[in-house]
Amino acid sequence: MSERAAGGKGTMSRFSLNQWTTKRWSVAEAVDGCVRHGVEAIGLWRQNVAEQGLDETVKLVADAGLRVSSLCRGGFLTSQDALDDNRRAIDEAAALNAACLVMVVGGLPGVAPGEPLGAFDRDLAGARERVAEALAVLAPYAGARGVRLALEPLHPVYCADRAVLSTLGQALDLAEPYPAEQVGVVVDTFHIWWDPQVLAQIARAGDRIASYQVCDFLHPLPADVLLGRGVMGDGVIDFAPLTRAVAEAGYTGDIEVEIFNADVWAADPDEVLTRVRTRFGELIEV
Amino acid sequence: MSERAAGGKGTMSRFSLNQWTTKRWSVAEAVDGCVRHGVEAIGLWRQNVAEQGLDETVKLVADAGLRVSSLCRGGFLTSQDALDDNRRAIDEAAALNAACLVMVVGGLPGVAPGEPLGAFDRDLAGARERVAEALAVLAPYAGARGVRLALEPLHPVYCADRAVLSTLGQALDLAEPYPAEQVGVVVDTFHIWWDPQVLAQIARAGDRIASYQVCDFLHPLPADVLLGRGVMGDGVIDFAPLTRAVAEAGYTGDIEVEIFNADVWAADPDEVLTRVRTRFGELIEV
């Protein structure tokens, strides 16, 4: 943890900017934005890191004294030949000293987001088994490099095309064979707010919580459901019970704001960062 | 059960047409369509029954020798003043000798399907408590009239606006205080296919299964997610394990095909009925 982070005692010291919230910004621009706005942590995306260059990104975040709250993302384990790319993702997360590598495990083999169905495999139980098998290979690899995998259950609306991992309970079942520092879970309000078991499962998660991500669930959803993530307060989620449960489970790490939203992406990134920090103060870290 | 139904030993004797699959048809037209196509059971909707007239509908289905596999729907229990309307729905289900009254319990108070958010209540746990309280009033009323309430968990994508009841496990928890013949559950493939606990919960449901409804989950979803229901085989669902689990749980009742889909609704209803019966024979009652 950087000196700056360790010394950060002011309001919102746990706020982290997931860089896709300000999607127009490159890594360098997002790091600069964090510094200008007094943000202490950032969530990075692999493709943006690749564009900036891994070594340069490592230097940028170190010079800025930023914590890397997560690297997004490994996963898509239900596809063939996913292991090599995931090993690379783990190596990148190690280089960045990221608190975790977010794992979006993938959907039914052959089903692509946004594309019409072609040849694909309907065997959902089989796809879930394949995730467990890939995890058995990757968890020790990550552990040996000091990287924590963070299994992210996605909203069931993405089960076919993005993640056959649909609930926090299912993620914890998958993580159970591994040490908590090797395999944790992501609690993302957008994905889990509806789950009747969510508070019990957050309590069960305890020190497996590797990342707490916040954004709202819009209503009505836009045509592209991926972009249904709203600024906190703009949707239907009651954040207080979720945030309280995460705190009671013992999580004290960064809280990432991650918003995929056409209007947010069209707006000025500085204005967006100001807005999400204000809402964060009102609704999350109150 | 009518003589005709009791005598129906041919293929697809358990096929039931939910009338919204052939949405352009009135009750009279749908009953006539069932007779012409050799269909023995029908699922009716309250608003269509009201248009036809309750007494006339009772006569039409009796004269045709059709079983009424369900009446859709009671519910929206999270709204104020829902009880009176639900008592009327129970009375109608009794008059129609429907196998069950499907209950779509409603979303967050004040959130309307398809409409922008106005004043509403984010308290999800409170909304769920309200459902349990309303059920405590309605279950005995239904029991006294020989009507079985069928709690329908809806896909979590509808949690905010249509049903805070999101999983089969949650529905069974709600039903548990009541006799199985008074409060059952609906197993609808569209809503529950993604659930990692679904097979275990179907087994747990046992004789609480009041209705088995089939349709596919389309990918990608259309802009209006309500219309993402496809003809079996057109989407991502693997029906065999679900149908097997429902059979193993002991359910021997009608299997309703219920499809909300703009293309299906635009097509000729007779052609639709032929198509869904063919797919039913290939994928459901094989």
Coordinates of C-alpha atoms in Angstrom, one line a residue:
Chain A
M1 CA 0.0 0.0 0.0
S2 CA 1.4 3.4 -0.9
E3 CA 2.3 6.0 1.8
R4 CA -0.4 8.2 0.4
A5 CA -3.0 5.5 0.7
A6 CA -1.9 4.6 4.2
G7 CA -2.1 8.2 5.2
G8 CA -5.4 8.9 3.5
K9 CA -7.8 9.5 6.3
G10 CA -10.2 11.9 4.7
T11 CA -13.6 11.2 3.3
M12 CA -13.8 8.7 0.5
S13 CA -10.3 7.3 1.0
R14 CA -11.7 3.9 -0.2
F15 CA -13.1 5.3 -3.4
S16 CA -11.6 3.6 -6.5
L17 CA -12.2 4.6 -10.1
N18 CA -12.8 1.7 -12.4
Q19 CA -11.4 3.1 -15.5
W20 CA -14.3 2.1 -17.7
T21 CA -16.4 4.5 -15.8
T22 CA -14.4 7.2 -17.6
K23 CA -14.1 5.0 -20.7
R24 CA -12.7 7.7 -23.0
W25 CA -9.7 8.2 -20.8
S26 CA -6.5 6.2 -21.6
V27 CA -4.7 4.7 -18.6
A28 CA -2.4 7.7 -18.5
E29 CA -5.4 10.1 -18.6
A30 CA -7.3 8.1 -15.9
V31 CA -4.2 8.1 -13.6
D32 CA -3.9 11.8 -14.1
G33 CA -7.6 12.2 -13.4
C34 CA -7.3 10.3 -10.2
V35 CA -4.4 12.5 -9.1
R36 CA -6.2 15.7 -9.9
H37 CA -9.4 14.5 -8.1
G38 CA -7.6 13.1 -5.1
V39 CA -8.6 9.5 -5.9
E40 CA -6.3 7.0 -4.3
A41 CA -7.1 3.8 -6.2
I42 CA -7.9 2.7 -9.7
G43 CA -9.4 -0.5 -11.3
L44 CA -7.7 -1.2 -14.6
W45 CA -8.7 -3.1 -17.8
R46 CA -6.3 -5.4 -19.6
Q47 CA -6.9 -4.0 -23.0
N48 CA -6.3 -0.5 -21.8
V49 CA -3.1 -1.6 -20.0
A50 CA -1.9 -3.3 -23.2
E51 CA -2.5 -0.1 -25.2
Q52 CA -0.6 2.0 -22.7
G53 CA 2.0 -0.7 -22.3
L54 CA 2.3 -2.9 -19.1
D55 CA 5.7 -1.5 -18.0
E56 CA 4.6 2.1 -18.5
T57 CA 1.4 1.5 -16.6
V58 CA 3.3 0.0 -13.7
K59 CA 5.4 3.2 -13.6
L60 CA 2.4 5.5 -14.0
V61 CA 0.5 4.0 -11.1
A62 CA 3.6 3.8 -8.9
D63 CA 4.6 7.4 -9.6
A64 CA 1.0 8.5 -8.8
G65 CA 1.0 6.5 -5.6
L66 CA -2.2 4.8 -6.7
R67 CA -3.4 1.4 -5.4
V68 CA -4.6 -0.9 -8.2
S69 CA -7.8 -2.2 -6.7
S70 CA -8.4 -4.7 -9.5
L71 CA -7.4 -5.8 -12.9
C72 CA -10.3 -6.7 -15.2
R73 CA -10.4 -9.4 -16.3
G74 CA -9.4 -12.9 -16.7
G75 CA -11.9 -15.7 -17.3
F76 CA -14.0 -16.9 -20.2
L77 CA -13.0 -20.3 -18.9
T78 CA -15.7 -22.1 -20.8
S79 CA -13.9 -21.5 -24.1
Q80 CA -11.2 -23.8 -25.4
D81 CA -7.6 -22.6 -24.9
A82 CA -8.5 -20.1 -22.2
L83 CA -5.7 -21.1 -19.9
D84 CA -2.8 -19.4 -21.7
D85 CA -4.5 -16.1 -21.8
N86 CA -5.5 -16.4 -18.1
R87 CA -1.9 -17.1 -17.2
R88 CA -0.9 -13.9 -19.0
A89 CA -3.6 -12.0 -17.1
I90 CA -2.3 -13.4 -13.8
D91 CA 1.3 -12.3 -14.7
E92 CA 0.0 -8.8 -15.6
A93 CA -1.9 -8.6 -12.3
A94 CA 1.3 -9.5 -10.5
A95 CA 3.3 -6.8 -12.3
L96 CA 0.6 -4.2 -11.4
N97 CA 0.4 -5.4 -7.8
A98 CA -3.3 -5.5 -8.3
A99 CA -5.4 -6.4 -5.3
C100 CA -7.1 -9.0 -7.4
L101 CA -7.7 -10.3 -10.9
V102 CA -11.4 -10.2 -11.7
M103 CA -12.6 -13.4 -13.3
V104 CA -15.7 -13.3 -15.6
V105 CA -16.0 -17.0 -16.2
G106 CA -17.7 -17.1 -19.6
G107 CA -21.1 -18.3 -20.8
L108 CA -22.2 -21.3 -22.8
P109 CA -19.5 -22.4 -25.2
G110 CA -20.1 -20.8 -28.6
V111 CA -22.5 -18.1 -27.4
A112 CA -21.1 -14.6 -28.1
P113 CA -22.3 -11.4 -26.5
G114 CA -24.6 -9.5 -28.8
E115 CA -24.3 -11.9 -31.7
P116 CA -27.0 -14.3 -33.0
L117 CA -26.8 -17.9 -32.0
G118 CA -24.7 -20.1 -34.3
A119 CA -23.3 -23.5 -33.3
F120 CA -23.1 -23.6 -29.5
D121 CA -23.4 -26.0 -26.6
R122 CA -26.6 -25.9 -24.4
D123 CA -25.0 -28.0 -21.6
L124 CA -25.0 -25.5 -18.8
A125 CA -24.0 -28.0 -16.1
G126 CA -21.1 -29.1 -18.3
A127 CA -20.0 -25.4 -18.8
R128 CA -20.0 -25.0 -15.0
E129 CA -17.9 -28.1 -14.6
R130 CA -15.4 -26.7 -17.1
V131 CA -15.1 -23.5 -15.0
A132 CA -14.2 -25.6 -11.9
E133 CA -11.6 -27.6 -13.9
A134 CA -9.9 -24.4 -15.2
L135 CA -9.9 -22.9 -11.8
A136 CA -8.1 -26.0 -10.5
V137 CA -5.3 -25.2 -12.9
L138 CA -5.2 -21.4 -12.5
A139 CA -5.6 -21.0 -8.7
P140 CA -2.2 -22.5 -7.9
Y141 CA -0.6 -20.6 -10.7
A142 CA -2.0 -17.4 -9.3
G143 CA -1.1 -18.4 -5.8
A144 CA 2.5 -18.9 -6.7
R145 CA 2.6 -15.3 -8.1
G146 CA 0.8 -13.7 -5.2
V147 CA -2.2 -12.9 -7.3
R148 CA -5.7 -13.3 -5.9
L149 CA -8.4 -14.5 -8.4
A150 CA -11.7 -12.8 -7.8
L151 CA -14.7 -14.9 -9.1
E152 CA -17.4 -12.5 -10.2
P153 CA -20.9 -13.8 -10.3
L154 CA -22.8 -11.9 -13.0
H155 CA -26.5 -11.1 -13.2
P156 CA -28.4 -14.1 -14.5
V157 CA -29.4 -12.1 -17.6
Y158 CA -25.7 -12.7 -18.7
C159 CA -25.7 -16.5 -18.0
A160 CA -25.8 -17.6 -21.7
D161 CA -23.1 -15.2 -23.0
R162 CA -20.8 -13.9 -20.3
A163 CA -20.9 -15.9 -17.1
V164 CA -22.4 -19.2 -16.1
L165 CA -21.5 -18.1 -12.6
S166 CA -24.7 -16.5 -11.5
T167 CA -24.8 -16.1 -7.7
L168 CA -22.5 -15.3 -4.8
G169 CA -23.4 -18.7 -3.3
Q170 CA -22.2 -20.5 -6.4
A171 CA -19.0 -18.4 -6.5
L172 CA -18.3 -19.3 -2.8
D173 CA -18.9 -23.0 -3.6
L174 CA -16.4 -22.8 -6.4
A175 CA -13.8 -20.9 -4.3
E176 CA -14.1 -23.2 -1.2
P177 CA -11.4 -25.7 -2.1
Y178 CA -8.7 -22.9 -2.3
P179 CA -7.2 -20.6 0.3
A180 CA -9.1 -17.3 0.6
E181 CA -6.0 -15.3 -0.4
Q182 CA -5.8 -17.4 -3.6
V183 CA -9.5 -17.4 -4.7
G184 CA -11.9 -14.7 -3.6
V185 CA -15.1 -13.3 -4.9
V186 CA -16.4 -10.0 -6.3
V187 CA -19.5 -8.4 -4.7
D188 CA -20.9 -6.2 -7.5
T189 CA -24.2 -4.5 -6.5
F190 CA -25.5 -4.6 -10.1
H191 CA -25.2 -8.3 -10.3
I192 CA -26.3 -9.5 -6.9
W193 CA -28.8 -6.9 -5.5
W194 CA -31.9 -9.1 -6.5
D195 CA -30.6 -12.3 -4.8
P196 CA -32.8 -13.4 -1.9
Q197 CA -29.8 -15.0 -0.3
V198 CA -27.4 -12.2 -0.9
L199 CA -27.0 -10.9 2.7
A200 CA -26.4 -14.4 4.1
Q201 CA -23.9 -15.2 1.3
I202 CA -22.0 -11.9 1.9
A203 CA -21.8 -12.9 5.5
R204 CA -20.6 -16.4 4.5
A205 CA -18.0 -14.8 2.1
G206 CA -16.2 -13.1 5.0
D207 CA -12.5 -12.7 4.0
R208 CA -13.2 -14.1 0.5
I209 CA -14.5 -10.7 -0.5
A210 CA -11.7 -9.5 -2.8
S211 CA -13.6 -6.6 -4.3
Y212 CA -16.7 -4.5 -3.7
Q213 CA -18.0 -2.8 -6.8
V214 CA -20.8 -0.4 -6.8
C215 CA -23.2 0.9 -9.5
D216 CA -26.9 1.1 -9.9
F217 CA -29.3 -1.1 -11.8
L218 CA -31.3 1.1 -14.2
H219 CA -35.0 0.8 -14.9
P220 CA -36.1 0.4 -17.6
L221 CA -32.9 -1.4 -18.9
P222 CA -31.5 0.0 -22.2
A223 CA -31.7 -2.2 -25.3
D224 CA -28.1 -3.3 -24.7
V225 CA -28.4 -4.8 -21.2
L226 CA -24.7 -4.5 -20.7
L227 CA -25.1 -0.8 -20.5
G228 CA -27.8 -0.9 -17.8
R229 CA -25.3 0.1 -15.1
G230 CA -26.1 3.5 -13.7
V231 CA -24.6 6.1 -11.3
M232 CA -25.5 5.2 -7.8
G233 CA -28.9 6.7 -7.0
D234 CA -30.1 6.6 -10.7
G235 CA -31.5 3.1 -10.4
V236 CA -33.4 0.7 -8.1
I237 CA -30.7 -0.6 -5.8
D238 CA -30.9 0.0 -2.0
F239 CA -27.1 0.3 -1.3
A240 CA -27.2 0.6 2.5
P241 CA -28.0 -3.0 3.4
L242 CA -25.4 -4.3 0.9
T243 CA -22.6 -2.0 2.0
R244 CA -23.4 -2.7 5.6
A245 CA -23.2 -6.5 5.0
V246 CA -19.9 -6.1 3.2
A247 CA -18.5 -4.1 6.1
E248 CA -19.8 -6.6 8.7
A249 CA -18.2 -9.4 6.7
G250 CA -14.9 -7.6 7.4
Y251 CA -14.0 -6.1 4.1
T252 CA -12.0 -3.0 4.4
G253 CA -10.5 -2.7 0.9
D254 CA -11.2 -0.2 -1.9
I255 CA -14.7 0.2 -3.2
E256 CA -14.7 0.5 -7.0
V257 CA -17.2 2.4 -9.0
E258 CA -17.7 0.7 -12.3
I259 CA -20.3 2.1 -14.7
F260 CA -21.1 1.0 -18.2
N261 CA -23.5 3.5 -19.6
A262 CA -23.8 5.2 -22.9
D263 CA -24.7 8.6 -21.4
V264 CA -21.9 8.4 -18.8
W265 CA -19.4 7.5 -21.5
A266 CA -20.6 10.4 -23.7
A267 CA -20.2 12.9 -20.8
D268 CA -17.0 14.8 -19.9
P269 CA -14.9 12.3 -17.8
D270 CA -13.9 15.0 -15.2
E271 CA -17.6 15.8 -14.8
V272 CA -18.4 12.1 -14.4
L273 CA -15.7 11.6 -11.8
T274 CA -17.0 14.5 -9.8
R275 CA -20.5 13.2 -10.0
V276 CA -19.8 9.6 -9.0
R277 CA -17.6 10.8 -6.1
T278 CA -20.5 13.0 -4.9
R279 CA -22.9 10.1 -5.1
F280 CA -20.4 7.8 -3.5
G281 CA -20.2 10.1 -0.5
E282 CA -24.0 10.3 -0.3
L283 CA -24.9 6.7 -0.8
I284 CA -21.9 4.4 -0.2
E285 CA -19.2 5.7 2.1
V286 CA -21.5 7.8 4.3
Chain B
M1 CA -61.0 -33.6 -15.6
S2 CA -63.1 -34.0 -18.8
E3 CA -63.8 -37.4 -20.3
R4 CA -61.8 -36.4 -23.3
A5 CA -58.7 -35.5 -21.2
A6 CA -59.0 -38.6 -19.2
G7 CA -59.2 -40.6 -22.4
G8 CA -56.3 -38.8 -24.1
K9 CA -53.6 -41.3 -24.5
G10 CA -51.9 -40.1 -27.7
T11 CA -48.7 -38.2 -28.1
M12 CA -48.7 -34.8 -26.5
S13 CA -51.7 -35.3 -24.4
R14 CA -50.2 -33.0 -21.8
F15 CA -49.6 -30.1 -24.1
S16 CA -51.4 -27.0 -23.0
L17 CA -51.7 -23.8 -25.1
N18 CA -51.2 -20.7 -23.0
Q19 CA -53.4 -18.4 -24.9
W20 CA -50.8 -15.6 -25.0
T21 CA -48.8 -17.8 -27.3
T22 CA -51.5 -17.1 -29.9
K23 CA -52.1 -13.6 -28.6
R24 CA -54.3 -12.4 -31.4
W25 CA -56.9 -15.0 -30.7
S26 CA -59.8 -14.2 -28.4
V27 CA -60.7 -16.9 -25.8
A28 CA -63.4 -18.2 -28.2
E29 CA -60.8 -18.4 -31.1
A30 CA -58.2 -20.0 -28.9
V31 CA -60.7 -22.6 -27.6
D32 CA -61.7 -23.3 -31.2
G33 CA -58.0 -23.5 -32.2
C34 CA -57.4 -26.1 -29.4
V35 CA -60.3 -28.2 -30.6
R36 CA -59.2 -28.1 -34.3
H37 CA -55.6 -29.0 -33.4
G38 CA -56.5 -31.7 -30.9
V39 CA -55.1 -29.8 -27.9
E40 CA -56.7 -30.8 -24.6
A41 CA -55.7 -28.0 -22.2
I42 CA -55.5 -24.2 -22.2
G43 CA -54.0 -21.6 -20.0
L44 CA -56.2 -18.5 -19.8
W45 CA -55.5 -14.8 -19.0
R46 CA -57.9 -12.8 -16.9
Q47 CA -58.2 -9.8 -19.2
N48 CA -59.1 -12.1 -22.1
V49 CA -61.6 -14.0 -20.0
A50 CA -63.1 -10.6 -19.0
E51 CA -63.4 -9.6 -22.6
Q52 CA -65.1 -12.9 -23.5
G53 CA -67.1 -12.9 -20.3
L54 CA -66.5 -15.2 -17.4
D55 CA -69.7 -17.2 -17.8
E56 CA -69.3 -17.6 -21.5
T57 CA -65.7 -18.7 -21.0
V58 CA -66.8 -21.3 -18.5
K59 CA -69.3 -22.6 -21.0
L60 CA -66.8 -22.5 -24.0
V61 CA -64.1 -24.6 -22.2
A62 CA -66.7 -27.0 -20.8
D63 CA -68.3 -27.6 -24.2
A64 CA -64.9 -28.1 -25.8
G65 CA -63.9 -30.5 -23.0
L66 CA -60.7 -28.5 -22.3
R67 CA -58.8 -28.6 -19.1
V68 CA -57.9 -25.1 -17.8
S69 CA -54.2 -25.7 -16.9
S70 CA -53.9 -22.2 -15.3
L71 CA -55.4 -18.8 -15.0
C72 CA -52.9 -15.9 -15.3
R73 CA -52.7 -14.1 -13.1
G74 CA -53.1 -12.8 -9.7
G75 CA -50.4 -11.1 -7.7
F76 CA -48.7 -7.7 -7.7
L77 CA -49.0 -8.1 -4.0
T78 CA -46.4 -5.4 -3.3
S79 CA -48.9 -2.7 -4.4
Q80 CA -51.5 -1.2 -2.1
D81 CA -55.0 -2.6 -2.3
A82 CA -54.0 -5.7 -4.2
L83 CA -56.1 -8.0 -2.0
D84 CA -59.5 -7.2 -3.5
D85 CA -58.4 -7.9 -7.0
N86 CA -56.7 -11.1 -6.0
R87 CA -59.9 -12.3 -4.3
R88 CA -61.7 -11.7 -7.6
A89 CA -58.9 -13.6 -9.4
I90 CA -59.4 -16.5 -7.0
D91 CA -63.1 -16.5 -7.6
E92 CA -62.6 -16.5 -11.4
A93 CA -60.1 -19.4 -11.1
A94 CA -62.7 -21.3 -9.1
A95 CA -65.4 -20.7 -11.7
L96 CA -63.1 -21.9 -14.4
N97 CA -62.0 -24.9 -12.4
A98 CA -58.4 -23.9 -13.3
A99 CA -55.7 -26.1 -12.0
C100 CA -54.0 -23.1 -10.5
L101 CA -54.0 -19.3 -10.3
V102 CA -50.6 -18.1 -11.4
M103 CA -49.2 -15.4 -9.0
V104 CA -46.8 -12.9 -10.3
V105 CA -46.0 -11.1 -7.0
G106 CA -45.0 -7.7 -8.2
G107 CA -41.8 -5.6 -8.0
L108 CA -40.7 -2.7 -5.9
P109 CA -43.6 -0.6 -4.9
G110 CA -44.0 2.3 -7.5
V111 CA -41.8 0.7 -10.2
A112 CA -43.9 0.1 -13.3
P113 CA -42.8 -2.1 -16.2
G114 CA -41.4 -0.1 -19.1
E115 CA -41.9 3.2 -17.4
P116 CA -39.2 5.6 -16.2
L117 CA -38.6 5.7 -12.4
G118 CA -40.8 8.1 -10.5
A119 CA -41.5 7.9 -6.8
F120 CA -40.8 4.4 -5.6
D121 CA -39.6 2.4 -2.7
R122 CA -36.1 0.8 -2.9
D123 CA -36.8 -1.5 0.1
L124 CA -36.5 -4.9 -1.5
A125 CA -36.6 -6.8 1.8
G126 CA -39.7 -4.9 2.8
A127 CA -41.4 -5.7 -0.5
R128 CA -40.7 -9.4 0.0
E129 CA -42.2 -9.2 3.5
R130 CA -45.3 -7.6 2.0
V131 CA -45.7 -10.5 -0.4
A132 CA -45.6 -13.0 2.5
E133 CA -48.2 -10.9 4.4
A134 CA -50.6 -10.8 1.5
L135 CA -50.1 -14.5 0.9
A136 CA -51.2 -15.1 4.5
V137 CA -54.5 -13.5 3.7
L138 CA -55.0 -15.0 0.3
A139 CA -54.0 -18.6 0.8
P140 CA -56.9 -19.5 3.2
Y141 CA -59.3 -17.6 0.9
A142 CA -58.1 -19.7 -2.0
G143 CA -58.1 -22.9 0.0
A144 CA -61.7 -22.3 1.0
R145 CA -62.7 -22.1 -2.7
G146 CA -60.6 -25.1 -3.8
V147 CA -58.2 -22.8 -5.8
R148 CA -54.5 -23.5 -5.7
L149 CA -52.2 -20.4 -5.8
A150 CA -49.1 -21.0 -7.9
L151 CA -46.2 -18.7 -6.9
E152 CA -44.2 -17.9 -10.0
P153 CA -40.5 -16.9 -9.5
L154 CA -39.6 -14.6 -12.3
H155 CA -36.1 -14.2 -13.9
P156 CA -34.1 -11.7 -11.8
V157 CA -34.1 -9.2 -14.7
Y158 CA -37.7 -8.5 -13.6
C159 CA -37.0 -8.1 -9.9
A160 CA -37.6 -4.4 -9.9
D161 CA -40.8 -4.1 -11.9
R162 CA -42.6 -7.5 -12.0
A163 CA -41.6 -9.9 -9.3
V164 CA -39.4 -9.6 -6.2
L165 CA -39.8 -13.4 -6.2
S166 CA -36.7 -14.5 -8.1
T167 CA -35.9 -18.1 -7.4
L168 CA -37.7 -21.4 -7.0
G169 CA -36.0 -21.8 -3.6
Q170 CA -37.5 -18.5 -2.5
A171 CA -40.9 -19.5 -3.8
L172 CA -40.8 -22.7 -1.8
D173 CA -39.8 -20.9 1.4
L174 CA -42.8 -18.7 0.9
A175 CA -45.1 -21.6 0.2
E176 CA -43.9 -23.8 3.1
P177 CA -46.4 -22.6 5.8
Y178 CA -49.3 -23.7 3.6
P179 CA -50.7 -27.0 2.4
A180 CA -49.3 -28.0 -1.0
E181 CA -52.8 -28.1 -2.5
Q182 CA -53.3 -24.5 -1.3
V183 CA -50.0 -22.9 -2.4
G184 CA -47.8 -24.4 -5.1
V185 CA -45.2 -23.0 -7.4
V186 CA -44.7 -22.5 -11.1
V187 CA -41.7 -24.0 -12.8
D188 CA -41.2 -21.8 -16.0
T189 CA -38.0 -22.7 -17.9
F190 CA -37.5 -19.1 -19.1
H191 CA -37.3 -17.8 -15.6
I192 CA -35.3 -20.6 -13.8
W193 CA -33.0 -22.2 -16.3
W194 CA -29.9 -20.3 -15.2
D195 CA -30.3 -21.1 -11.4
P196 CA -27.4 -23.2 -10.1
Q197 CA -29.8 -24.6 -7.5
V198 CA -32.6 -25.3 -9.9
L199 CA -32.5 -29.1 -10.1
A200 CA -32.2 -29.5 -6.3
Q201 CA -35.1 -27.0 -5.8
I202 CA -37.3 -28.8 -8.4
A203 CA -36.7 -32.0 -6.4
R204 CA -37.5 -30.2 -3.2
A205 CA -40.7 -28.8 -4.7
G206 CA -42.2 -32.2 -5.2
D207 CA -46.0 -32.0 -5.1
R208 CA -45.8 -28.2 -4.8
I209 CA -45.3 -28.0 -8.6
A210 CA -48.6 -26.6 -9.8
S211 CA -47.6 -25.8 -13.3
Y212 CA -44.7 -26.5 -15.7
Q213 CA -44.4 -23.9 -18.3
V214 CA -42.0 -24.1 -21.2
C215 CA -40.5 -21.6 -23.6
D216 CA -36.9 -20.8 -24.6
F217 CA -34.6 -17.9 -23.6
L218 CA -33.6 -16.0 -26.6
H219 CA -30.1 -14.7 -27.3
P220 CA -29.5 -11.8 -27.8
L221 CA -32.5 -10.6 -25.9
P222 CA -34.8 -8.1 -27.8
A223 CA -34.9 -4.5 -26.6
D224 CA -38.0 -5.3 -24.6
V225 CA -36.8 -8.2 -22.4
L226 CA -40.4 -9.2 -21.7
L227 CA -40.5 -10.4 -25.3
G228 CA -37.4 -12.5 -25.0
R229 CA -39.4 -15.8 -24.8
G230 CA -38.8 -18.0 -27.8
V231 CA -40.2 -21.2 -29.2
M232 CA -38.5 -24.2 -27.7
G233 CA -35.3 -24.8 -29.7
D234 CA -34.8 -21.2 -30.7
G235 CA -32.9 -20.1 -27.6
V236 CA -30.2 -21.3 -25.2
I237 CA -32.2 -23.6 -22.8
D238 CA -31.3 -27.3 -22.4
F239 CA -34.8 -28.6 -21.7
A240 CA -34.1 -32.2 -21.1
P241 CA -32.6 -32.0 -17.6
L242 CA -35.4 -29.6 -16.4
T243 CA -38.2 -31.7 -17.8
R244 CA -36.6 -34.8 -16.3
A245 CA -36.3 -33.2 -12.9
V246 CA -40.0 -32.0 -13.0
A247 CA -41.1 -35.6 -13.9
E248 CA -38.9 -37.1 -11.2
A249 CA -40.5 -34.7 -8.7
G250 CA -43.8 -36.4 -9.5
Y251 CA -45.5 -33.7 -11.6
T252 CA -47.9 -35.3 -14.1
G253 CA -50.0 -32.3 -15.0
D254 CA -50.3 -30.3 -18.2
I255 CA -47.2 -28.6 -19.7
E256 CA -48.0 -25.1 -20.9
V257 CA -46.3 -23.4 -23.8
E258 CA -46.3 -19.7 -23.1
I259 CA -44.4 -17.5 -25.5
F260 CA -44.2 -13.7 -25.5
N261 CA -42.5 -12.8 -28.7
A262 CA -43.2 -10.1 -31.3
D263 CA -42.5 -12.4 -34.3
V264 CA -44.6 -15.2 -32.9
W265 CA -47.4 -12.8 -32.2
A266 CA -47.2 -11.4 -35.8
A267 CA -47.5 -14.9 -37.3
D268 CA -50.6 -16.8 -38.2
P269 CA -51.9 -18.4 -34.9
D270 CA -52.7 -21.7 -36.5
E271 CA -49.2 -21.8 -37.9
V272 CA -47.8 -20.9 -34.5
L273 CA -49.8 -23.7 -32.8
T274 CA -48.6 -26.2 -35.3
R275 CA -45.0 -25.1 -34.9
V276 CA -45.0 -25.1 -31.1
R277 CA -46.6 -28.5 -31.0
T278 CA -43.9 -29.9 -33.3
R279 CA -41.2 -28.5 -31.1
F280 CA -43.0 -29.7 -28.0
G281 CA -42.9 -33.2 -29.4
E282 CA -39.2 -32.9 -30.3
L283 CA -37.9 -31.3 -27.1
I284 CA -40.4 -31.6 -24.3
E285 CA -42.7 -34.6 -24.3
V286 CA -40.4 -36.9 -26.2

